[in-house]
Amino acid sequence: MSTADTAAERLLERASDVIRRLLDHPLLWLAPALLALAVFQLYPMAEAILMSLTNESLIRPSFEFVGLEQYVRLASDPQFWEMIRITAIYAFFSVVLHVLLGLVLALAIDYGVRRGLRGHLTTRVSVLLAWIVPGIIIGLVWKVMLVESQFGAVNHFLGVLGIGPVPFRSDPTLALISTIIAGTWRGTAFTMIMIYGGLQRVPQRLYEAARVDGAGRWDRFRHVTLPQLKPVLFITTVLVTIYALNTFDLIFALTGGGPGRATQVLALFMYQEAFQDYALGRGAAIAVVMLVANLLLTGVYLYAFDVGDEI
Amino acid sequence: MTERKGSLTRRKALLAGGAVIAGGLGGCADTGEQAETSEYGESDPMVTHERFGKGATSLTYQTSTFYTPIESESDQPAAAPALKTQHEEWAENHPDYRIEVEYPAFGEWKNNLLTSAAAGNASDGSTLDSKWVADFYEYLQPMNDYVTDIDDFFPFVRETAMRDGDLLAAWKYTGCRCLYYRQDILDTYNDGDPPTTWEELLTVGQDIVENEDMDAYMFQSSTALANLPYFWSSGGTLIDDEGAPVLDRSENRQALVAALGFIQDLVDTGVTPQRVASIEEVEALPREGRAGNLAMFVGNNDQIERNLKNPIEQADDIPDDRWQRWKVAKIPRPTDGEHTTGVGGWTEGTFIEGDSGEAAAMKEFIAKFVEPEAMGRYCEAAALLPTRESVFNDSDLYDPDTPYQDRFREFLQDGVARPARPIYSTIESEYVVAIENVVTGQSDPESAADAMIANVNEEYEAS
């Protein structure tokens, strides 16, 4: 074998070694996702953070860096704290109702499937239909249903029963409850499908072992189902919390934040600042606050669910 | 479009990038180099839904389907022929140009246009709501050399559409708010006369509520302009000559408290139901009126035709002349106050700089909307009110058969336009919040007024 052949073989071997190492390295496979993440997520996020440090406005050609002024202004604005309160109420009840109703529905469907009962597929599809409709449409549909006169379907029906008219949208408390119910009606399908998926992963032998040990239905649910569902419940709760904290479309269409500011959540406030008052800097500051709130709550859930090793 | 002065900044680059992406996604990107000769022949119509004129040089223009010159595409078909005539006249006088027309979705129109204008990418011309004009001051180009007899416009037009002597928008029509009332009901409860003062309205309203199965008086709580007459009639002023909010001045705060106090009285006495806080659509009140649920409401002048006369005449089970029991009057005022009404309407503006070539062609296109003949023709067909006094005075130019035009003309004399300053959008939203807080009992008039004043001042200082 000539020296040239040996060199070529060595070169080929080295090249294939480099290619193999590259293919074995996770970076190559992660690169497309990382690139998309950087372009479509991290860059806009960095822009938003930078913008929140300015007084940028759409109706003024120039702007300046103002440091943390937008955040200081928010912190000293009583309206902002009132919106934090409303957002917290909305998010808390939304998350609780989403998870509880999702769990109940998933258990019911799971029970139906195991018992071979009819109608479980229709139930799943019906519930999912609400989820695939855009939030703005859901908001408009509920708005029409809740009109406070004979033209509103719900009040018309209540009127037949001699009740009402109920001020679903003009009473501050009822307006907030209406938004929570409409949001839950829409989003429960998501939690149901997540939890139902989780239920399929619970090994049957665990239930059989529990039965052998004399565990009743409640004990099996508490000591087998719930612990097995913990990772799914964690992910579901995190996602539903993010969804609830960032809800904009449904509330915008249903109440527009009113009456007054009774249903004005942070996402709506951000829209108003950025796209009605054209104060991009202040709108970006609210967006950053929402980002921090989402991250903090995710941290809290991670600690509370204690699922660090399981996800 | 001619190039504008100013250096490229990070913001401009981002905005331009965004606009290009948005344009690309929307399939609106430029399709290639400009043709030297026109691609349209003799057989092509001069004016279509998407194009006005047949010239080789194209200009861009955004408007609403309300203002298309093609009847079958129009949301206001009766007015389309008037616009067609107007655009054909322009096209014949400008054979080298054509206008490519876009009809943006209403909800995104203003924001997208503002973003494009900030990036120097706005369309060459656009229709603009009169309340948008102040937000576009930085970008709109003067029209003084193209619009004749500027002094002929009603004063509110000059105050709003002009800045530092420059006419920045061609205000093509206006509208005003007024009191709609059921004549048959007021025949019974107020000797046939509409209430002129707040006290009278409260008294008549309570009589109606007690004796009739209907609500007495409603208004759109979510629309500031429908409710600002209460404030203006109480002697209030929103903004000073420098554009600064002056609500914290004693007389203005007092007027604000009086207006909100009146609204509270309406709800407390049952004259107005609390559910006005959920009324958003402009059609909701005449709908209640047609159903026999409402005796009086504050509405726009064009609603007599659009929401009362036409639907009633089209309904099979109601006598055609039933709409005639609806009459119009001035919005009630405080006993010691003056009548006022809020005036709005739509304008046309151009973003193209210069006075020759494309810029001149676009400015002449825009100016045509406010030529007396074109304005009279359009307003007459669309049942809208002209913004030029001479058009109102000349029955050859404007002689509509729409009901109550003489009354509306009278109301316009008390017309007050929204202040043409950027802070107005904050005032508007805060006023709506204050009204809704009072209506729903979340605040009393004093604290609602103080909260509104504090928020407006804070927004102004921060901007």
mmCIF file of N, CA and C in Angstrom, chain A residues 124-216:
data_model
loop_
_atom_site.group_PDB
_atom_site.id
_atom_site.type_symbol
_atom_site.label_atom_id
_atom_site.label_comp_id
_atom_site.label_asym_id
_atom_site.label_seq_id
_atom_site.Cartn_x
_atom_site.Cartn_y
_atom_site.Cartn_z
ATOM 1 N N ARG A 124 -65.683 13.146 24.653
ATOM 2 C CA ARG A 124 -64.352 13.722 24.455
ATOM 3 C C ARG A 124 -64.337 14.736 23.314
ATOM 4 N N VAL A 125 -64.986 14.356 22.222
ATOM 5 C CA VAL A 125 -65.014 15.258 21.053
ATOM 6 C C VAL A 125 -65.780 16.541 21.390
ATOM 7 N N SER A 126 -66.902 16.407 22.087
ATOM 8 C CA SER A 126 -67.709 17.595 22.428
ATOM 9 C C SER A 126 -66.908 18.556 23.285
ATOM 10 N N VAL A 127 -66.213 18.000 24.277
ATOM 11 C CA VAL A 127 -65.434 18.864 25.175
ATOM 12 C C VAL A 127 -64.281 19.527 24.408
ATOM 13 N N LEU A 128 -63.682 18.732 23.518
ATOM 14 C CA LEU A 128 -62.544 19.276 22.761
ATOM 15 C C LEU A 128 -62.953 20.387 21.805
ATOM 16 N N LEU A 129 -64.196 20.316 21.330
ATOM 17 C CA LEU A 129 -64.662 21.344 20.390
ATOM 18 C C LEU A 129 -64.517 22.741 20.989
ATOM 19 N N ALA A 130 -64.835 22.847 22.279
ATOM 20 C CA ALA A 130 -64.735 24.149 22.941
ATOM 21 C C ALA A 130 -63.299 24.635 22.928
ATOM 22 N N TRP A 131 -62.363 23.686 23.021
ATOM 23 C CA TRP A 131 -60.950 24.067 23.128
ATOM 24 C C TRP A 131 -60.373 24.551 21.797
ATOM 25 N N ILE A 132 -60.892 23.969 20.693
ATOM 26 C CA ILE A 132 -60.292 24.336 19.405
ATOM 27 C C ILE A 132 -60.852 25.650 18.861
ATOM 28 N N VAL A 133 -61.920 26.148 19.456
ATOM 29 C CA VAL A 133 -62.468 27.430 18.987
ATOM 30 C C VAL A 133 -61.604 28.562 19.577
ATOM 31 N N PRO A 134 -61.214 29.566 18.776
ATOM 32 C CA PRO A 134 -60.374 30.655 19.300
ATOM 33 C C PRO A 134 -61.053 31.407 20.455
ATOM 34 N N GLY A 135 -60.200 31.867 21.381
ATOM 35 C CA GLY A 135 -60.719 32.554 22.575
ATOM 36 C C GLY A 135 -61.595 33.747 22.243
ATOM 37 N N ILE A 136 -61.255 34.461 21.177
ATOM 38 C CA ILE A 136 -62.019 35.669 20.832
ATOM 39 C C ILE A 136 -63.451 35.282 20.439
ATOM 40 N N ILE A 137 -63.590 34.136 19.782
ATOM 41 C CA ILE A 137 -64.918 33.663 19.384
ATOM 42 C C ILE A 137 -65.692 33.205 20.622
ATOM 43 N N ILE A 138 -64.986 32.487 21.505
ATOM 44 C CA ILE A 138 -65.631 32.036 22.748
ATOM 45 C C ILE A 138 -66.148 33.269 23.514
ATOM 46 N N GLY A 139 -65.297 34.305 23.577
ATOM 47 C CA GLY A 139 -65.688 35.526 24.287
ATOM 48 C C GLY A 139 -66.934 36.146 23.674
ATOM 49 N N LEU A 140 -66.967 36.188 22.335
ATOM 50 C CA LEU A 140 -68.125 36.789 21.660
ATOM 51 C C LEU A 140 -69.389 35.947 21.861
ATOM 52 N N VAL A 141 -69.214 34.630 21.802
ATOM 53 C CA VAL A 141 -70.374 33.742 21.986
ATOM 54 C C VAL A 141 -70.955 33.941 23.391
ATOM 55 N N TRP A 142 -70.091 33.969 24.386
ATOM 56 C CA TRP A 142 -70.560 34.169 25.765
ATOM 57 C C TRP A 142 -71.159 35.557 25.942
ATOM 58 N N LYS A 143 -70.561 36.527 25.259
ATOM 59 C CA LYS A 143 -71.083 37.889 25.353
ATOM 60 C C LYS A 143 -72.522 37.953 24.842
ATOM 61 N N VAL A 144 -72.760 37.296 23.714
ATOM 62 C CA VAL A 144 -74.114 37.283 23.143
ATOM 63 C C VAL A 144 -75.062 36.525 24.073
ATOM 64 N N MET A 145 -74.579 35.415 24.626
ATOM 65 C CA MET A 145 -75.439 34.615 25.510
ATOM 66 C C MET A 145 -75.795 35.380 26.783
ATOM 67 N N LEU A 146 -74.858 36.244 27.229
ATOM 68 C CA LEU A 146 -75.055 36.908 28.515
ATOM 69 C C LEU A 146 -75.618 38.326 28.407
ATOM 70 N N VAL A 147 -76.115 38.690 27.223
ATOM 71 C CA VAL A 147 -76.723 40.024 27.074
ATOM 72 C C VAL A 147 -77.820 40.189 28.128
ATOM 73 N N GLU A 148 -77.843 41.383 28.737
ATOM 74 C CA GLU A 148 -78.711 41.571 29.906
ATOM 75 C C GLU A 148 -80.101 42.091 29.547
ATOM 76 N N SER A 149 -80.695 41.470 28.577
ATOM 77 C CA SER A 149 -82.069 41.815 28.224
ATOM 78 C C SER A 149 -82.692 40.577 27.605
ATOM 79 N N GLN A 150 -83.884 40.734 27.055
ATOM 80 C CA GLN A 150 -84.560 39.585 26.458
ATOM 81 C C GLN A 150 -83.802 39.028 25.262
ATOM 82 N N PHE A 151 -82.829 39.828 24.733
ATOM 83 C CA PHE A 151 -82.066 39.369 23.573
ATOM 84 C C PHE A 151 -80.970 38.362 23.947
ATOM 85 N N GLY A 152 -80.617 38.275 25.248
ATOM 86 C CA GLY A 152 -79.585 37.335 25.694
ATOM 87 C C GLY A 152 -80.198 35.976 25.983
ATOM 88 N N ALA A 153 -79.540 34.918 25.480
ATOM 89 C CA ALA A 153 -80.119 33.571 25.610
ATOM 90 C C ALA A 153 -80.285 33.179 27.077
ATOM 91 N N VAL A 154 -79.265 33.412 27.881
ATOM 92 C CA VAL A 154 -79.318 32.967 29.282
ATOM 93 C C VAL A 154 -80.393 33.746 30.038
ATOM 94 N N ASN A 155 -80.415 35.062 29.859
ATOM 95 C CA ASN A 155 -81.421 35.856 30.556
ATOM 96 C C ASN A 155 -82.833 35.576 30.035
ATOM 97 N N HIS A 156 -82.932 35.237 28.773
ATOM 98 C CA HIS A 156 -84.240 34.876 28.227
ATOM 99 C C HIS A 156 -84.753 33.613 28.922
ATOM 100 N N PHE A 157 -83.854 32.641 29.051
ATOM 101 C CA PHE A 157 -84.212 31.374 29.687
ATOM 102 C C PHE A 157 -84.560 31.604 31.167
ATOM 103 N N LEU A 158 -83.727 32.408 31.834
ATOM 104 C CA LEU A 158 -84.003 32.702 33.251
ATOM 105 C C LEU A 158 -85.329 33.453 33.390
ATOM 106 N N GLY A 159 -85.598 34.330 32.411
ATOM 107 C CA GLY A 159 -86.847 35.092 32.431
ATOM 108 C C GLY A 159 -88.064 34.178 32.366
ATOM 109 N N VAL A 160 -87.959 33.119 31.543
ATOM 110 C CA VAL A 160 -89.047 32.142 31.438
ATOM 111 C C VAL A 160 -89.312 31.504 32.804
ATOM 112 N N LEU A 161 -88.218 31.339 33.573
ATOM 113 C CA LEU A 161 -88.350 30.750 34.911
ATOM 114 C C LEU A 161 -88.695 31.804 35.971
ATOM 115 N N GLY A 162 -88.873 33.029 35.514
ATOM 116 C CA GLY A 162 -89.216 34.102 36.441
ATOM 117 C C GLY A 162 -88.037 34.659 37.202
ATOM 118 N N ILE A 163 -86.829 34.449 36.673
ATOM 119 C CA ILE A 163 -85.617 34.947 37.339
ATOM 120 C C ILE A 163 -84.992 36.047 36.477
ATOM 121 N N GLY A 164 -84.397 37.018 37.151
ATOM 122 C CA GLY A 164 -83.581 37.996 36.444
ATOM 123 C C GLY A 164 -84.314 39.224 35.937
ATOM 124 N N PRO A 165 -83.730 39.986 35.033
ATOM 125 C CA PRO A 165 -82.469 39.694 34.346
ATOM 126 C C PRO A 165 -81.253 39.812 35.268
ATOM 127 N N VAL A 166 -80.321 38.898 35.067
ATOM 128 C CA VAL A 166 -79.111 38.867 35.888
ATOM 129 C C VAL A 166 -78.038 39.727 35.210
ATOM 130 N N PRO A 167 -77.436 40.658 35.960
ATOM 131 C CA PRO A 167 -76.420 41.539 35.335
ATOM 132 C C PRO A 167 -75.058 40.858 35.185
ATOM 133 N N PHE A 168 -74.990 39.878 34.291
ATOM 134 C CA PHE A 168 -73.765 39.086 34.142
ATOM 135 C C PHE A 168 -72.551 39.931 33.786
ATOM 136 N N ARG A 169 -72.747 40.995 33.027
ATOM 137 C CA ARG A 169 -71.587 41.772 32.579
ATOM 138 C C ARG A 169 -71.530 43.167 33.176
ATOM 139 N N SER A 170 -72.628 43.634 33.744
ATOM 140 C CA SER A 170 -72.589 44.996 34.297
ATOM 141 C C SER A 170 -72.391 45.010 35.810
ATOM 142 N N ASP A 171 -72.442 43.849 36.446
ATOM 143 C CA ASP A 171 -72.117 43.796 37.868
ATOM 144 C C ASP A 171 -70.649 43.383 37.982
ATOM 145 N N PRO A 172 -69.836 44.147 38.724
ATOM 146 C CA PRO A 172 -68.388 43.875 38.746
ATOM 147 C C PRO A 172 -68.041 42.446 39.169
ATOM 148 N N THR A 173 -68.705 41.935 40.219
ATOM 149 C CA THR A 173 -68.366 40.595 40.695
ATOM 150 C C THR A 173 -68.839 39.535 39.705
ATOM 151 N N LEU A 174 -70.083 39.701 39.229
ATOM 152 C CA LEU A 174 -70.611 38.720 38.274
ATOM 153 C C LEU A 174 -69.818 38.737 36.963
ATOM 154 N N ALA A 175 -69.329 39.905 36.600
ATOM 155 C CA ALA A 175 -68.546 40.003 35.353
ATOM 156 C C ALA A 175 -67.270 39.175 35.487
ATOM 157 N N LEU A 176 -66.629 39.268 36.652
ATOM 158 C CA LEU A 176 -65.400 38.488 36.865
ATOM 159 C C LEU A 176 -65.729 36.995 36.888
ATOM 160 N N ILE A 177 -66.821 36.657 37.564
ATOM 161 C CA ILE A 177 -67.227 35.239 37.602
ATOM 162 C C ILE A 177 -67.542 34.743 36.183
ATOM 163 N N SER A 178 -68.197 35.593 35.395
ATOM 164 C CA SER A 178 -68.533 35.203 34.008
ATOM 165 C C SER A 178 -67.266 34.911 33.199
ATOM 166 N N THR A 179 -66.249 35.734 33.385
ATOM 167 C CA THR A 179 -65.008 35.503 32.616
ATOM 168 C C THR A 179 -64.343 34.195 33.064
ATOM 169 N N ILE A 180 -64.395 33.930 34.387
ATOM 170 C CA ILE A 180 -63.776 32.689 34.886
ATOM 171 C C ILE A 180 -64.534 31.466 34.338
ATOM 172 N N ILE A 181 -65.850 31.554 34.340
ATOM 173 C CA ILE A 181 -66.650 30.419 33.846
ATOM 174 C C ILE A 181 -66.414 30.211 32.348
ATOM 175 N N ALA A 182 -66.427 31.300 31.597
ATOM 176 C CA ALA A 182 -66.214 31.175 30.145
ATOM 177 C C ALA A 182 -64.831 30.599 29.856
ATOM 178 N N GLY A 183 -63.820 31.060 30.597
ATOM 179 C CA GLY A 183 -62.452 30.559 30.418
ATOM 180 C C GLY A 183 -62.363 29.088 30.787
ATOM 181 N N THR A 184 -63.025 28.716 31.862
ATOM 182 C CA THR A 184 -62.991 27.319 32.305
ATOM 183 C C THR A 184 -63.717 26.424 31.299
ATOM 184 N N TRP A 185 -64.850 26.924 30.814
ATOM 185 C CA TRP A 185 -65.619 26.169 29.820
ATOM 186 C C TRP A 185 -64.740 25.846 28.611
ATOM 187 N N ARG A 186 -63.928 26.825 28.253
ATOM 188 C CA ARG A 186 -63.092 26.612 27.086
ATOM 189 C C ARG A 186 -61.900 25.701 27.384
ATOM 190 N N GLY A 187 -61.232 25.946 28.523
ATOM 191 C CA GLY A 187 -59.932 25.316 28.766
ATOM 192 C C GLY A 187 -59.976 23.957 29.410
ATOM 193 N N THR A 188 -61.137 23.553 29.967
ATOM 194 C CA THR A 188 -61.191 22.272 30.676
ATOM 195 C C THR A 188 -60.851 21.099 29.758
ATOM 196 N N ALA A 189 -61.173 21.228 28.480
ATOM 197 C CA ALA A 189 -60.880 20.154 27.533
ATOM 198 C C ALA A 189 -59.385 19.826 27.533
ATOM 199 N N PHE A 190 -58.571 20.875 27.638
ATOM 200 C CA PHE A 190 -57.130 20.673 27.617
ATOM 201 C C PHE A 190 -56.680 19.865 28.835
ATOM 202 N N THR A 191 -57.157 20.256 30.020
ATOM 203 C CA THR A 191 -56.733 19.534 31.228
ATOM 204 C C THR A 191 -57.293 18.113 31.206
ATOM 205 N N MET A 192 -58.511 17.974 30.691
ATOM 206 C CA MET A 192 -59.107 16.648 30.619
ATOM 207 C C MET A 192 -58.243 15.712 29.768
ATOM 208 N N ILE A 193 -57.821 16.212 28.617
ATOM 209 C CA ILE A 193 -57.066 15.361 27.701
ATOM 210 C C ILE A 193 -55.688 15.030 28.294
ATOM 211 N N MET A 194 -55.073 16.010 28.966
ATOM 212 C CA MET A 194 -53.763 15.780 29.589
ATOM 213 C C MET A 194 -53.895 14.711 30.688
ATOM 214 N N ILE A 195 -54.889 14.907 31.560
ATOM 215 C CA ILE A 195 -55.029 13.999 32.696
ATOM 216 C C ILE A 195 -55.488 12.611 32.223
ATOM 217 N N TYR A 196 -56.346 12.597 31.225
ATOM 218 C CA TYR A 196 -56.782 11.307 30.679
ATOM 219 C C TYR A 196 -55.558 10.549 30.132
ATOM 220 N N GLY A 197 -54.668 11.281 29.458
ATOM 221 C CA GLY A 197 -53.426 10.669 28.968
ATOM 222 C C GLY A 197 -52.618 10.108 30.123
ATOM 223 N N GLY A 198 -52.558 10.873 31.219
ATOM 224 C CA GLY A 198 -51.821 10.429 32.404
ATOM 225 C C GLY A 198 -52.442 9.177 33.002
ATOM 226 N N LEU A 199 -53.749 9.117 33.002
ATOM 227 C CA LEU A 199 -54.440 7.957 33.593
ATOM 228 C C LEU A 199 -54.115 6.667 32.829
ATOM 229 N N GLN A 200 -53.890 6.791 31.509
ATOM 230 C CA GLN A 200 -53.588 5.601 30.711
ATOM 231 C C GLN A 200 -52.226 5.012 31.073
ATOM 232 N N ARG A 201 -51.398 5.862 31.699
ATOM 233 C CA ARG A 201 -50.045 5.394 32.027
ATOM 234 C C ARG A 201 -49.959 4.725 33.402
ATOM 235 N N VAL A 202 -51.059 4.772 34.155
ATOM 236 C CA VAL A 202 -51.014 4.175 35.498
ATOM 237 C C VAL A 202 -51.108 2.647 35.340
ATOM 238 N N PRO A 203 -50.101 1.912 35.814
ATOM 239 C CA PRO A 203 -50.127 0.444 35.643
ATOM 240 C C PRO A 203 -51.293 -0.188 36.400
ATOM 241 N N GLN A 204 -51.993 -1.060 35.762
ATOM 242 C CA GLN A 204 -53.146 -1.738 36.374
ATOM 243 C C GLN A 204 -52.737 -2.576 37.571
ATOM 244 N N ARG A 205 -51.486 -3.080 37.523
ATOM 245 C CA ARG A 205 -51.070 -3.950 38.628
ATOM 246 C C ARG A 205 -51.047 -3.201 39.951
ATOM 247 N N LEU A 206 -50.828 -1.880 39.894
ATOM 248 C CA LEU A 206 -50.829 -1.106 41.142
ATOM 249 C C LEU A 206 -52.225 -1.112 41.776
ATOM 250 N N TYR A 207 -53.244 -0.988 40.905
ATOM 251 C CA TYR A 207 -54.618 -1.028 41.415
ATOM 252 C C TYR A 207 -54.937 -2.426 41.984
ATOM 253 N N GLU A 208 -54.448 -3.429 41.224
ATOM 254 C CA GLU A 208 -54.722 -4.808 41.679
ATOM 255 C C GLU A 208 -54.050 -5.064 43.016
ATOM 256 N N ALA A 209 -52.815 -4.596 43.151
ATOM 257 C CA ALA A 209 -52.091 -4.783 44.425
ATOM 258 C C ALA A 209 -52.826 -4.058 45.552
ATOM 259 N N ALA A 210 -53.323 -2.835 45.243
ATOM 260 C CA ALA A 210 -54.038 -2.057 46.265
ATOM 261 C C ALA A 210 -55.311 -2.789 46.681
ATOM 262 N N ARG A 211 -56.007 -3.357 45.685
ATOM 263 C CA ARG A 211 -57.240 -4.110 45.992
ATOM 264 C C ARG A 211 -56.934 -5.298 46.900
ATOM 265 N N VAL A 212 -55.832 -5.999 46.556
ATOM 266 C CA VAL A 212 -55.427 -7.154 47.364
ATOM 267 C C VAL A 212 -55.166 -6.719 48.814
ATOM 268 N N ASP A 213 -54.601 -5.493 48.932
ATOM 269 C CA ASP A 213 -54.315 -4.969 50.276
ATOM 270 C C ASP A 213 -55.571 -4.425 50.965
ATOM 271 N N GLY A 214 -56.722 -4.507 50.306
ATOM 272 C CA GLY A 214 -57.981 -4.089 50.927
ATOM 273 C C GLY A 214 -58.296 -2.611 50.764
ATOM 274 N N ALA A 215 -57.607 -1.931 49.808
ATOM 275 C CA ALA A 215 -57.870 -0.480 49.623
ATOM 276 C C ALA A 215 -59.210 -0.269 48.915
ATOM 277 N N GLY A 216 -60.003 0.670 49.428
ATOM 278 C CA GLY A 216 -61.282 1.029 48.811
ATOM 279 C C GLY A 216 -61.043 1.974 47.642
#
